Amino acid sequence: MTSYVKIPSHLRPSDPQGPDLLTQERESASFDVKELTLLLYGIKDLERYHKILNIIENDPVFDKTNIYFMGRDKLFEYTIKKEKRLVQLIKENKWNVEELQYAEWFLDMPGPFGAHRGMFIPTLIGHGTEEQKKKFLIPAKNYQIIGCYAQTELGHGSNVQGLETTSTYIPETDEFEIHSPFLTSSKWWIGGLGRTATHAIVMAQLKSNGKDYGPHPFIVQIRDLETHLPLPGITIGDIGPKFG
């Protein structure tokens, strides 16, 4: 139960607080704030900016009034609804990458599709072959598959050269075997992996014919697209809530 205390007006701080201080500083500036804003961004970008802001502010799905009173499962349901609505708006308004960034700034709340848009898709664009883009990039952009970026390991953080997960090429079957041989090689802190992602960009040490070729990215399907259960040989866990 949350308690509160009502403070009499004569005991409240008389000095300006928060937004009032910011307003005062802007009003005392030696230049016109609106003119500077126009100079920096231009009228077209500002109109686009405010149009997107208006859409986000007036959509009830994005109302964050009660999120601090939600349990973890309810909060996850909320973020999924938020992501679904955002995808609908992207398609309805034909937002480009920059316009989507505006929308995400206004939402100001991480979601389970963040790594999909911010890491998975850009990696496919930057590193994928035409064949790979046709197979993975198109369904990723249509949200038919959801991806994440699995680089960080429990024992290695961002030390890419020290990653222990391996990808060994098998010439007889023309396949790569992805293997995390130790507890410390478990992919850890991967946004979207615990509950949402169906695919992952896995950073692993490439091995072929007994030689090491260093870390390379591999596209790995991790969940069944019908049941959403982990595929055989893959163990997936949810490490719990993060601070912040």
Coordinates of N, CA and C in Angstrom, one line a residue:
M1 N 0.9 -1.2 0.0 CA 0.0 0.0 0.0 C 0.9 1.2 0.0
T2 N 0.6 2.2 -0.9 CA 1.4 3.4 -1.0 C 0.7 4.5 -0.1
S3 N 1.5 5.2 0.7 CA 1.1 6.3 1.5 C 1.6 7.6 0.9
Y4 N 0.9 8.7 1.4 CA 1.4 10.0 0.9 C 1.1 11.0 2.0
V5 N 1.8 12.1 2.0 CA 1.7 13.2 2.9 C 1.4 14.5 2.2
K6 N 0.4 15.2 2.6 CA 0.1 16.5 2.0 C 0.8 17.6 2.7
I7 N 1.6 18.3 2.0 CA 2.5 19.4 2.6 C 1.7 20.7 2.5
P8 N 1.6 21.4 3.6 CA 0.9 22.8 3.5 C 1.7 23.7 2.6
S9 N 1.0 24.6 1.9 CA 1.6 25.4 0.9 C 2.7 26.3 1.5
H10 N 2.6 26.7 2.7 CA 3.6 27.6 3.3 C 4.9 26.9 3.6
L11 N 4.9 25.5 3.5 CA 6.0 24.7 3.8 C 6.7 24.2 2.5
R12 N 6.0 24.4 1.4 CA 6.5 23.9 0.1 C 7.6 24.8 -0.4
P13 N 8.6 24.3 -1.2 CA 9.7 25.1 -1.8 C 9.1 26.2 -2.6
S14 N 9.6 27.4 -2.4 CA 9.1 28.6 -3.1 C 10.0 28.8 -4.4
D15 N 11.2 28.2 -4.5 CA 12.0 28.4 -5.6 C 11.4 27.6 -6.8
P16 N 11.6 28.0 -8.0 CA 11.1 27.2 -9.2 C 11.8 25.9 -9.3
Q17 N 11.1 24.9 -9.8 CA 11.6 23.6 -9.9 C 11.6 23.1 -11.3
G18 N 12.4 22.1 -11.6 CA 12.4 21.3 -12.9 C 12.0 22.1 -14.1
P19 N 10.9 21.8 -14.7 CA 10.5 22.5 -16.0 C 10.5 24.0 -15.9
D20 N 10.1 24.5 -14.7 CA 10.1 26.0 -14.6 C 11.5 26.6 -14.8
L21 N 12.5 25.9 -14.2 CA 13.9 26.4 -14.4 C 14.3 26.3 -15.8
L22 N 13.9 25.3 -16.6 CA 14.3 25.1 -18.0 C 13.6 26.2 -18.8
T23 N 12.3 26.5 -18.5 CA 11.6 27.6 -19.2 C 12.3 29.0 -18.9
Q24 N 12.7 29.2 -17.7 CA 13.4 30.5 -17.4 C 14.7 30.6 -18.2
E25 N 15.5 29.5 -18.2 CA 16.7 29.6 -19.0 C 16.5 29.9 -20.4
R26 N 15.5 29.3 -21.0 CA 15.2 29.5 -22.4 C 14.7 30.9 -22.7
E27 N 13.9 31.5 -21.7 CA 13.5 32.8 -21.9 C 14.6 33.9 -21.7
S28 N 15.6 33.5 -21.0 CA 16.7 34.5 -20.8 C 17.8 34.3 -21.8
A29 N 17.6 33.4 -22.8 CA 18.7 33.2 -23.8 C 18.8 34.5 -24.7
S30 N 20.0 34.7 -25.2 CA 20.3 35.8 -26.0 C 19.9 35.7 -27.5
F31 N 19.3 34.5 -27.8 CA 18.8 34.3 -29.1 C 17.4 33.7 -29.1
D32 N 16.7 33.7 -30.2 CA 15.3 33.1 -30.3 C 15.4 31.6 -30.4
V33 N 14.9 30.9 -29.4 CA 14.9 29.5 -29.4 C 14.2 28.8 -30.6
K34 N 13.1 29.4 -31.0 CA 12.3 28.8 -32.1 C 13.1 29.0 -33.4
E35 N 13.7 30.2 -33.6 CA 14.5 30.4 -34.8 C 15.7 29.5 -34.9
L36 N 16.4 29.3 -33.8 CA 17.5 28.3 -33.8 C 17.0 26.9 -34.1
T37 N 15.9 26.5 -33.6 CA 15.4 25.2 -33.8 C 15.1 25.0 -35.3
L38 N 14.5 26.1 -35.9 CA 14.2 26.0 -37.4 C 15.5 26.0 -38.2
L39 N 16.6 26.7 -37.7 CA 17.8 26.7 -38.4 C 18.5 25.3 -38.4
L40 N 18.4 24.6 -37.2 CA 19.0 23.3 -37.0 C 18.3 22.2 -37.7
Y41 N 17.0 22.2 -37.7 CA 16.2 21.1 -38.2 C 15.5 21.4 -39.5
G42 N 15.1 22.6 -39.8 CA 14.3 22.9 -40.9 C 12.8 22.7 -40.7
I43 N 12.0 23.4 -41.4 CA 10.6 23.4 -41.2 C 10.0 22.0 -41.6
K44 N 10.5 21.3 -42.6 CA 9.9 20.0 -43.0 C 10.2 19.0 -42.0
D45 N 11.4 18.9 -41.4 CA 11.7 17.9 -40.4 C 10.9 18.2 -39.1
L46 N 10.7 19.5 -38.8 CA 10.0 19.8 -37.6 C 8.5 19.4 -37.7
E47 N 8.0 19.7 -38.9 CA 6.6 19.3 -39.2 C 6.4 17.7 -39.1
R48 N 7.4 17.0 -39.6 CA 7.4 15.6 -39.5 C 7.5 15.1 -38.1
Y49 N 8.4 15.8 -37.4 CA 8.7 15.5 -36.0 C 7.4 15.6 -35.1
H50 N 6.7 16.7 -35.3 CA 5.5 17.0 -34.5 C 4.3 16.1 -35.0
K51 N 4.3 15.7 -36.2 CA 3.2 14.8 -36.7 C 3.4 13.5 -36.0
I52 N 4.6 13.0 -36.0 CA 4.8 11.7 -35.3 C 4.6 11.8 -33.8
L53 N 5.0 12.9 -33.2 CA 4.8 13.1 -31.8 C 3.3 13.0 -31.5
N54 N 2.5 13.7 -32.3 CA 1.0 13.7 -32.1 C 0.4 12.3 -32.2
I55 N 0.9 11.5 -33.1 CA 0.4 10.2 -33.3 C 0.7 9.4 -32.0
I56 N 1.9 9.4 -31.5 CA 2.3 8.7 -30.4 C 1.6 9.1 -29.1
E57 N 1.5 10.4 -28.9 CA 0.8 11.0 -27.7 C -0.7 10.6 -27.6
N58 N -1.3 10.5 -28.8 CA -2.8 10.3 -28.8 C -3.2 8.9 -29.0
D59 N -2.3 7.9 -29.0 CA -2.6 6.5 -29.2 C -2.7 5.9 -27.8
P60 N -3.9 5.4 -27.4 CA -4.0 4.8 -26.0 C -3.1 3.6 -25.7
V61 N -2.7 2.9 -26.8 CA -1.8 1.8 -26.6 C -0.5 2.2 -25.9
F62 N -0.1 3.4 -26.1 CA 1.2 3.8 -25.6 C 1.1 4.5 -24.3
D63 N 0.0 4.5 -23.7 CA -0.2 5.1 -22.4 C 0.6 4.4 -21.3
K64 N 1.6 5.1 -20.7 CA 2.5 4.4 -19.7 C 2.1 4.7 -18.2
T65 N 0.8 5.2 -18.1 CA 0.4 5.7 -16.7 C 0.6 4.6 -15.7
N66 N 0.3 3.3 -16.0 CA 0.2 2.3 -15.0 C 1.4 1.3 -15.0
I67 N 2.4 1.6 -15.8 CA 3.5 0.6 -16.0 C 4.2 0.3 -14.7
Y68 N 4.4 1.3 -13.8 CA 5.1 1.1 -12.6 C 4.3 0.3 -11.6
F69 N 3.1 0.0 -11.9 CA 2.3 -0.8 -11.0 C 2.1 -2.2 -11.5
M70 N 2.7 -2.5 -12.7 CA 2.5 -3.8 -13.3 C 3.5 -4.8 -12.8
G71 N 3.1 -6.1 -12.7 CA 4.1 -7.1 -12.5 C 4.8 -7.4 -13.8
R72 N 5.8 -8.3 -13.7 CA 6.7 -8.5 -14.8 C 5.9 -9.1 -16.0
D73 N 5.0 -10.1 -15.8 CA 4.3 -10.7 -16.9 C 3.3 -9.7 -17.5
K74 N 2.7 -8.9 -16.7 CA 1.8 -7.9 -17.3 C 2.6 -6.8 -18.1
L75 N 3.8 -6.5 -17.6 CA 4.6 -5.5 -18.3 C 5.0 -6.1 -19.6
F76 N 5.4 -7.4 -19.6 CA 5.8 -8.0 -20.9 C 4.6 -8.0 -21.9
E77 N 3.4 -8.3 -21.4 CA 2.2 -8.2 -22.3 C 2.0 -6.8 -22.8
Y78 N 2.2 -5.8 -22.0 CA 2.1 -4.4 -22.4 C 3.1 -4.1 -23.5
T79 N 4.3 -4.5 -23.3 CA 5.4 -4.2 -24.3 C 5.1 -4.9 -25.6
I80 N 4.5 -6.1 -25.6 CA 4.2 -6.8 -26.8 C 3.1 -6.1 -27.6
K81 N 2.1 -5.6 -26.8 CA 1.0 -4.8 -27.4 C 1.6 -3.5 -28.0
K82 N 2.5 -2.9 -27.3 CA 3.1 -1.7 -27.8 C 3.9 -1.9 -29.1
E83 N 4.7 -3.0 -29.1 CA 5.4 -3.3 -30.3 C 4.5 -3.6 -31.5
K84 N 3.4 -4.4 -31.2 CA 2.5 -4.7 -32.3 C 1.9 -3.4 -32.9
R85 N 1.5 -2.5 -32.0 CA 0.9 -1.3 -32.5 C 1.9 -0.4 -33.3
L86 N 3.2 -0.4 -32.8 CA 4.2 0.3 -33.5 C 4.5 -0.2 -34.9
V87 N 4.4 -1.5 -35.0 CA 4.6 -2.2 -36.3 C 3.5 -1.8 -37.3
Q88 N 2.2 -1.7 -36.7 CA 1.1 -1.3 -37.5 C 1.3 0.1 -38.0
L89 N 1.7 1.0 -37.1 CA 1.9 2.4 -37.5 C 3.0 2.6 -38.5
I90 N 4.1 1.8 -38.4 CA 5.2 1.8 -39.4 C 4.6 1.6 -40.8
K91 N 3.7 0.6 -40.9 CA 3.1 0.2 -42.2 C 2.1 1.2 -42.6
E92 N 1.3 1.7 -41.7 CA 0.2 2.6 -42.1 C 0.8 3.9 -42.5
N93 N 1.8 4.4 -41.9 CA 2.4 5.7 -42.2 C 3.6 5.6 -43.1
K94 N 4.0 4.4 -43.5 CA 5.2 4.2 -44.3 C 6.4 4.9 -43.8
W95 N 6.6 4.8 -42.5 CA 7.8 5.5 -41.8 C 9.1 4.9 -42.3
N96 N 10.0 5.8 -42.6 CA 11.4 5.3 -42.9 C 12.2 5.1 -41.6
V97 N 13.5 4.8 -41.7 CA 14.3 4.5 -40.5 C 14.3 5.7 -39.6
E98 N 14.5 6.9 -40.2 CA 14.6 8.1 -39.4 C 13.3 8.4 -38.6
E99 N 12.2 8.2 -39.3 CA 10.9 8.5 -38.7 C 10.6 7.5 -37.6
L100 N 11.0 6.2 -37.8 CA 10.9 5.2 -36.8 C 11.7 5.6 -35.6
Q101 N 12.9 6.1 -35.8 CA 13.7 6.6 -34.7 C 13.0 7.7 -33.9
Y102 N 12.4 8.6 -34.5 CA 11.6 9.6 -33.8 C 10.5 9.0 -33.0
A103 N 9.8 8.0 -33.5 CA 8.7 7.3 -32.8 C 9.3 6.6 -31.5
E104 N 10.4 6.0 -31.7 CA 11.0 5.3 -30.6 C 11.5 6.2 -29.5
W105 N 12.0 7.4 -29.9 CA 12.4 8.4 -28.9 C 11.2 8.9 -28.1
F106 N 10.1 9.1 -28.8 CA 8.9 9.6 -28.1 C 8.4 8.5 -27.2
L107 N 8.4 7.2 -27.6 CA 8.0 6.1 -26.7 C 8.8 6.0 -25.5
D108 N 10.2 6.2 -25.7 CA 11.1 6.2 -24.6 C 10.9 5.0 -23.7
M109 N 10.8 3.8 -24.3 CA 10.7 2.6 -23.5 C 11.2 1.4 -24.3
P110 N 12.2 0.7 -23.8 CA 12.8 -0.5 -24.5 C 11.7 -1.5 -24.7
G111 N 11.8 -2.3 -25.8 CA 10.8 -3.3 -26.1 C 11.5 -4.6 -26.6
P112 N 10.8 -5.7 -26.7 CA 11.4 -6.9 -27.2 C 11.7 -7.0 -28.6
F113 N 11.3 -6.0 -29.4 CA 11.7 -5.9 -30.8 C 12.9 -5.0 -31.1
G114 N 13.4 -4.4 -30.0 CA 14.5 -3.4 -30.2 C 15.7 -3.9 -30.8
A115 N 16.2 -5.1 -30.4 CA 17.4 -5.7 -31.0 C 17.1 -6.2 -32.4
H116 N 15.8 -6.6 -32.7 CA 15.4 -7.0 -34.0 C 15.7 -5.8 -35.0
R117 N 15.2 -4.6 -34.6 CA 15.3 -3.5 -35.5 C 16.7 -2.9 -35.5
G118 N 17.3 -2.9 -34.3 CA 18.6 -2.2 -34.1 C 19.8 -3.0 -34.4
M119 N 19.7 -4.3 -34.3 CA 20.9 -5.1 -34.5 C 20.8 -6.2 -35.6
F120 N 19.7 -7.0 -35.5 CA 19.5 -8.1 -36.4 C 19.3 -7.7 -37.8
I121 N 18.4 -6.8 -38.1 CA 18.2 -6.3 -39.5 C 19.4 -5.6 -40.0
P122 N 20.0 -4.6 -39.3 CA 21.2 -4.0 -39.9 C 22.3 -5.0 -40.2
T123 N 22.5 -6.0 -39.3 CA 23.6 -7.0 -39.6 C 23.3 -7.8 -40.9
L124 N 22.0 -8.1 -41.1 CA 21.6 -8.8 -42.3 C 21.9 -7.9 -43.6
I125 N 21.6 -6.6 -43.4 CA 21.8 -5.7 -44.5 C 23.3 -5.5 -44.8
G126 N 24.1 -5.4 -43.7 CA 25.5 -5.1 -43.9 C 26.4 -6.3 -44.2
H127 N 26.0 -7.5 -43.8 CA 26.8 -8.7 -44.0 C 26.2 -9.8 -44.8
G128 N 24.9 -9.8 -45.0 CA 24.2 -10.9 -45.7 C 24.5 -10.9 -47.2
T129 N 24.5 -12.1 -47.8 CA 24.6 -12.3 -49.2 C 23.2 -12.1 -49.8
E130 N 23.0 -12.0 -51.1 CA 21.7 -11.8 -51.7 C 20.8 -13.0 -51.3
E131 N 21.4 -14.1 -51.3 CA 20.6 -15.3 -51.0 C 20.1 -15.3 -49.5
Q132 N 21.0 -14.8 -48.6 CA 20.6 -14.7 -47.2 C 19.6 -13.6 -47.0
K133 N 19.7 -12.5 -47.7 CA 18.7 -11.4 -47.6 C 17.4 -11.9 -48.0
K134 N 17.3 -12.6 -49.1 CA 16.0 -13.1 -49.6 C 15.4 -14.1 -48.6
K135 N 16.2 -14.9 -48.0 CA 15.7 -15.9 -47.0 C 15.3 -15.3 -45.7
F136 N 16.1 -14.3 -45.2 CA 16.0 -13.9 -43.8 C 15.6 -12.4 -43.7
L137 N 16.1 -11.5 -44.6 CA 15.9 -10.1 -44.4 C 14.4 -9.7 -44.7
I138 N 13.9 -10.3 -45.8 CA 12.5 -10.0 -46.2 C 11.5 -10.4 -45.1
P139 N 11.5 -11.6 -44.6 CA 10.6 -12.0 -43.5 C 10.9 -11.2 -42.2
A140 N 12.2 -10.8 -42.0 CA 12.5 -10.0 -40.8 C 11.8 -8.6 -40.9
K141 N 11.9 -8.0 -42.1 CA 11.3 -6.7 -42.2 C 9.8 -6.8 -42.1
N142 N 9.2 -7.9 -42.5 CA 7.7 -8.1 -42.4 C 7.3 -8.7 -41.0
Y143 N 8.3 -8.8 -40.1 CA 8.1 -9.3 -38.7 C 7.5 -10.7 -38.8
Q144 N 7.8 -11.5 -39.8 CA 7.4 -12.9 -39.8 C 8.4 -13.7 -39.0
I145 N 9.6 -13.2 -38.9 CA 10.6 -13.8 -37.9 C 11.1 -12.6 -37.1
I146 N 11.5 -12.9 -35.8 CA 12.0 -11.9 -35.0 C 13.4 -12.3 -34.6
G147 N 14.4 -11.4 -34.7 CA 15.8 -11.7 -34.5 C 16.4 -11.0 -33.3
C148 N 17.5 -11.4 -32.9 CA 18.3 -10.8 -31.8 C 19.8 -10.9 -32.2
Y149 N 20.7 -10.3 -31.4 CA 22.1 -10.3 -31.7 C 22.8 -10.9 -30.5
A150 N 23.3 -12.2 -30.7 CA 23.9 -13.0 -29.7 C 25.4 -12.9 -29.7
Q151 N 26.0 -11.9 -29.1 CA 27.4 -11.8 -29.1 C 27.9 -12.0 -27.6
T152 N 27.4 -11.2 -26.7 CA 27.9 -11.2 -25.3 C 27.8 -12.6 -24.7
E153 N 28.8 -13.0 -24.0 CA 28.8 -14.3 -23.3 C 29.0 -14.1 -21.8
L154 N 28.5 -15.0 -21.0 CA 28.6 -14.9 -19.6 C 30.0 -14.5 -19.1
G155 N 31.0 -15.2 -19.7 CA 32.3 -15.0 -19.2 C 33.2 -14.0 -20.0
H156 N 32.6 -13.3 -21.0 CA 33.4 -12.5 -21.9 C 32.9 -11.1 -22.2
G157 N 31.7 -10.8 -21.8 CA 31.2 -9.5 -22.1 C 31.4 -9.1 -23.6
S158 N 32.0 -8.0 -23.8 CA 32.2 -7.5 -25.2 C 33.6 -7.9 -25.8
N159 N 34.3 -8.7 -25.1 CA 35.6 -9.2 -25.6 C 35.4 -10.2 -26.7
V160 N 35.3 -9.7 -27.9 CA 34.9 -10.5 -29.1 C 36.0 -11.6 -29.3
Q161 N 37.2 -11.2 -29.3 CA 38.3 -12.1 -29.5 C 38.3 -13.3 -28.5
G162 N 37.8 -13.0 -27.3 CA 37.7 -14.1 -26.3 C 36.5 -14.9 -26.3
L163 N 35.6 -14.8 -27.2 CA 34.4 -15.6 -27.2 C 34.7 -17.0 -27.3
E164 N 34.0 -17.9 -26.6 CA 34.2 -19.3 -26.6 C 33.3 -20.1 -27.5
T165 N 32.1 -19.5 -27.9 CA 31.2 -20.3 -28.8 C 31.9 -20.5 -30.1
T166 N 31.8 -21.7 -30.6 CA 32.5 -22.1 -31.8 C 31.5 -22.4 -33.0
S167 N 31.9 -22.2 -34.2 CA 31.2 -22.6 -35.3 C 32.2 -23.4 -36.2
T168 N 32.0 -24.7 -36.2 CA 32.9 -25.6 -37.0 C 32.3 -26.1 -38.3
Y169 N 33.0 -25.8 -39.4 CA 32.5 -26.2 -40.7 C 32.7 -27.7 -40.9
I170 N 31.6 -28.4 -41.3 CA 31.6 -29.8 -41.6 C 31.5 -30.0 -43.1
P171 N 32.6 -30.3 -43.8 CA 32.6 -30.3 -45.3 C 31.7 -31.5 -45.8
E172 N 31.6 -32.6 -45.1 CA 30.8 -33.7 -45.6 C 29.3 -33.4 -45.8
T173 N 28.8 -32.5 -44.9 CA 27.4 -32.1 -45.0 C 27.2 -30.7 -45.4
D174 N 28.3 -29.9 -45.6 CA 28.3 -28.5 -45.9 C 27.4 -27.7 -44.9
E175 N 27.7 -28.0 -43.6 CA 27.0 -27.4 -42.5 C 28.0 -26.8 -41.5
F176 N 27.5 -25.9 -40.6 CA 28.3 -25.4 -39.5 C 27.7 -25.9 -38.2
E177 N 28.5 -26.4 -37.3 CA 28.0 -26.8 -36.0 C 28.3 -25.7 -35.0
I178 N 27.3 -25.1 -34.5 CA 27.4 -24.0 -33.5 C 27.4 -24.7 -32.1
H179 N 28.4 -24.4 -31.3 CA 28.6 -25.1 -30.0 C 29.1 -24.1 -28.9
S180 N 28.4 -24.1 -27.8 CA 28.9 -23.4 -26.6 C 29.4 -24.4 -25.6
P181 N 30.7 -24.6 -25.5 CA 31.2 -25.8 -24.8 C 31.3 -25.6 -23.3
F182 N 31.2 -24.3 -22.8 CA 31.4 -24.1 -21.4 C 30.2 -23.2 -20.8
L183 N 30.0 -23.2 -19.5 CA 29.1 -22.3 -18.9 C 29.4 -20.9 -19.3
T184 N 30.7 -20.5 -19.3 CA 31.1 -19.1 -19.6 C 30.8 -18.8 -21.0
S185 N 30.6 -19.7 -21.9 CA 30.3 -19.4 -23.3 C 28.8 -19.3 -23.6
S186 N 28.0 -19.4 -22.5 CA 26.6 -19.1 -22.7 C 26.3 -17.7 -23.2
K187 N 25.5 -17.5 -24.2 CA 25.2 -16.2 -24.7 C 24.3 -15.6 -23.6
W188 N 24.7 -14.3 -23.2 CA 24.1 -13.8 -21.9 C 23.7 -12.3 -22.2
W189 N 22.6 -11.8 -21.6 CA 22.2 -10.4 -21.7 C 21.7 -10.1 -23.1
I190 N 21.3 -11.1 -23.8 CA 20.9 -10.9 -25.2 C 19.4 -10.4 -25.3
G191 N 19.2 -9.1 -25.6 CA 17.9 -8.5 -25.7 C 17.0 -9.2 -26.6
G192 N 15.8 -9.6 -26.1 CA 14.8 -10.3 -27.0 C 14.9 -11.8 -27.1
L193 N 16.1 -12.3 -26.6 CA 16.3 -13.8 -26.7 C 15.5 -14.6 -25.8
G194 N 15.3 -14.2 -24.5 CA 14.7 -15.0 -23.5 C 13.2 -15.4 -23.8
R195 N 12.5 -14.5 -24.5 CA 11.1 -14.9 -24.7 C 10.6 -14.7 -26.2
T196 N 11.3 -13.8 -26.9 CA 10.7 -13.3 -28.1 C 11.3 -13.8 -29.4
A197 N 12.6 -13.8 -29.5 CA 13.2 -14.0 -30.8 C 13.0 -15.4 -31.3
T198 N 12.9 -15.5 -32.6 CA 12.9 -16.8 -33.3 C 14.2 -17.2 -34.0
H199 N 15.0 -16.1 -34.2 CA 16.3 -16.3 -34.9 C 17.4 -15.4 -34.1
A200 N 18.6 -15.7 -34.3 CA 19.7 -14.9 -33.7 C 20.9 -14.8 -34.7
I201 N 21.5 -13.7 -34.6 CA 22.8 -13.5 -35.2 C 23.8 -13.9 -34.1
V202 N 24.5 -15.1 -34.3 CA 25.4 -15.6 -33.3 C 26.8 -15.4 -33.7
M203 N 27.5 -14.6 -32.8 CA 28.9 -14.4 -33.0 C 29.7 -15.6 -32.5
A204 N 30.5 -16.3 -33.3 CA 31.2 -17.5 -32.9 C 32.5 -17.6 -33.6
Q205 N 33.4 -18.3 -33.0 CA 34.8 -18.5 -33.5 C 34.7 -19.6 -34.7
L206 N 35.0 -19.1 -35.9 CA 34.9 -20.0 -37.0 C 36.1 -21.0 -37.1
K207 N 35.8 -22.3 -37.2 CA 36.9 -23.3 -37.3 C 36.6 -24.1 -38.6
S208 N 37.7 -24.4 -39.3 CA 37.5 -25.2 -40.6 C 38.9 -25.9 -40.9
N209 N 38.8 -27.1 -41.1 CA 40.0 -27.9 -41.4 C 41.1 -27.8 -40.4
G210 N 40.7 -27.7 -39.1 CA 41.7 -27.6 -38.0 C 42.2 -26.2 -37.8
K211 N 41.8 -25.2 -38.6 CA 42.3 -23.9 -38.5 C 41.2 -22.9 -37.8
D212 N 41.7 -21.9 -37.1 CA 40.8 -20.9 -36.5 C 40.8 -19.7 -37.4
Y213 N 39.6 -19.1 -37.6 CA 39.5 -18.0 -38.5 C 38.9 -16.8 -37.8
G214 N 38.8 -16.9 -36.4 CA 38.3 -15.7 -35.6 C 36.8 -15.6 -35.6
P215 N 36.3 -14.6 -34.9 CA 34.8 -14.5 -34.8 C 34.1 -14.1 -36.1
H216 N 33.0 -14.8 -36.3 CA 32.2 -14.5 -37.5 C 30.7 -14.5 -37.1
P217 N 29.8 -13.8 -37.8 CA 28.4 -13.8 -37.5 C 27.7 -15.0 -38.3
F218 N 26.8 -15.7 -37.6 CA 26.1 -16.8 -38.2 C 24.6 -16.6 -37.9
I219 N 23.7 -16.8 -38.8 CA 22.3 -16.8 -38.6 C 21.8 -18.1 -38.1
V220 N 21.2 -18.1 -37.0 CA 20.8 -19.4 -36.4 C 19.3 -19.3 -36.0
Q221 N 18.5 -20.2 -36.5 CA 17.1 -20.3 -36.0 C 17.1 -21.0 -34.6
I222 N 16.5 -20.3 -33.7 CA 16.5 -20.9 -32.3 C 15.2 -21.4 -31.8
R223 N 14.1 -21.0 -32.5 CA 12.7 -21.5 -32.0 C 11.9 -22.0 -33.2
D224 N 11.0 -22.9 -32.9 CA 10.1 -23.4 -33.9 C 9.1 -22.3 -34.2
L225 N 8.9 -22.0 -35.5 CA 8.0 -20.9 -35.9 C 6.5 -21.2 -35.7
E226 N 6.2 -22.4 -35.4 CA 4.8 -22.8 -35.1 C 4.5 -22.8 -33.6
T227 N 5.4 -23.5 -32.9 CA 5.1 -23.6 -31.4 C 5.9 -22.6 -30.6
H228 N 6.9 -22.0 -31.2 CA 7.7 -21.0 -30.5 C 8.6 -21.7 -29.4
L229 N 8.7 -23.0 -29.4 CA 9.5 -23.7 -28.5 C 11.0 -23.7 -29.0
P230 N 12.0 -23.8 -28.1 CA 13.4 -23.9 -28.6 C 13.6 -25.2 -29.4
L231 N 14.4 -25.1 -30.5 CA 14.7 -26.2 -31.4 C 15.6 -27.2 -30.6
P232 N 15.6 -28.4 -31.1 CA 16.5 -29.4 -30.4 C 17.9 -29.0 -30.3
G233 N 18.5 -29.2 -29.1 CA 19.9 -28.9 -28.9 C 20.1 -27.5 -28.5
I234 N 19.1 -26.7 -28.4 CA 19.2 -25.3 -28.0 C 18.5 -25.1 -26.6
T235 N 19.2 -24.5 -25.7 CA 18.7 -24.2 -24.3 C 18.5 -22.7 -24.2
I236 N 17.3 -22.3 -23.9 CA 17.0 -20.8 -23.8 C 16.5 -20.6 -22.4
G237 N 16.9 -19.5 -21.8 CA 16.4 -19.1 -20.4 C 16.2 -17.6 -20.4
D238 N 15.4 -17.3 -19.4 CA 15.1 -15.9 -19.1 C 15.8 -15.5 -17.8
I239 N 16.8 -14.5 -17.9 CA 17.6 -14.2 -16.7 C 16.9 -13.3 -15.8
G240 N 15.7 -12.9 -16.1 CA 15.0 -12.0 -15.1 C 15.0 -10.6 -15.5
P241 N 14.4 -9.7 -14.6 CA 14.3 -8.3 -14.9 C 15.7 -7.6 -14.8
K242 N 15.8 -6.6 -15.6 CA 17.0 -5.8 -15.6 C 16.8 -4.5 -14.8
F243 N 17.8 -3.9 -14.2 CA 17.6 -2.6 -13.5 C 17.5 -1.5 -14.6
G244 N 16.8 -0.5 -14.3 CA 16.7 0.6 -15.2 C 15.6 0.5 -16.2

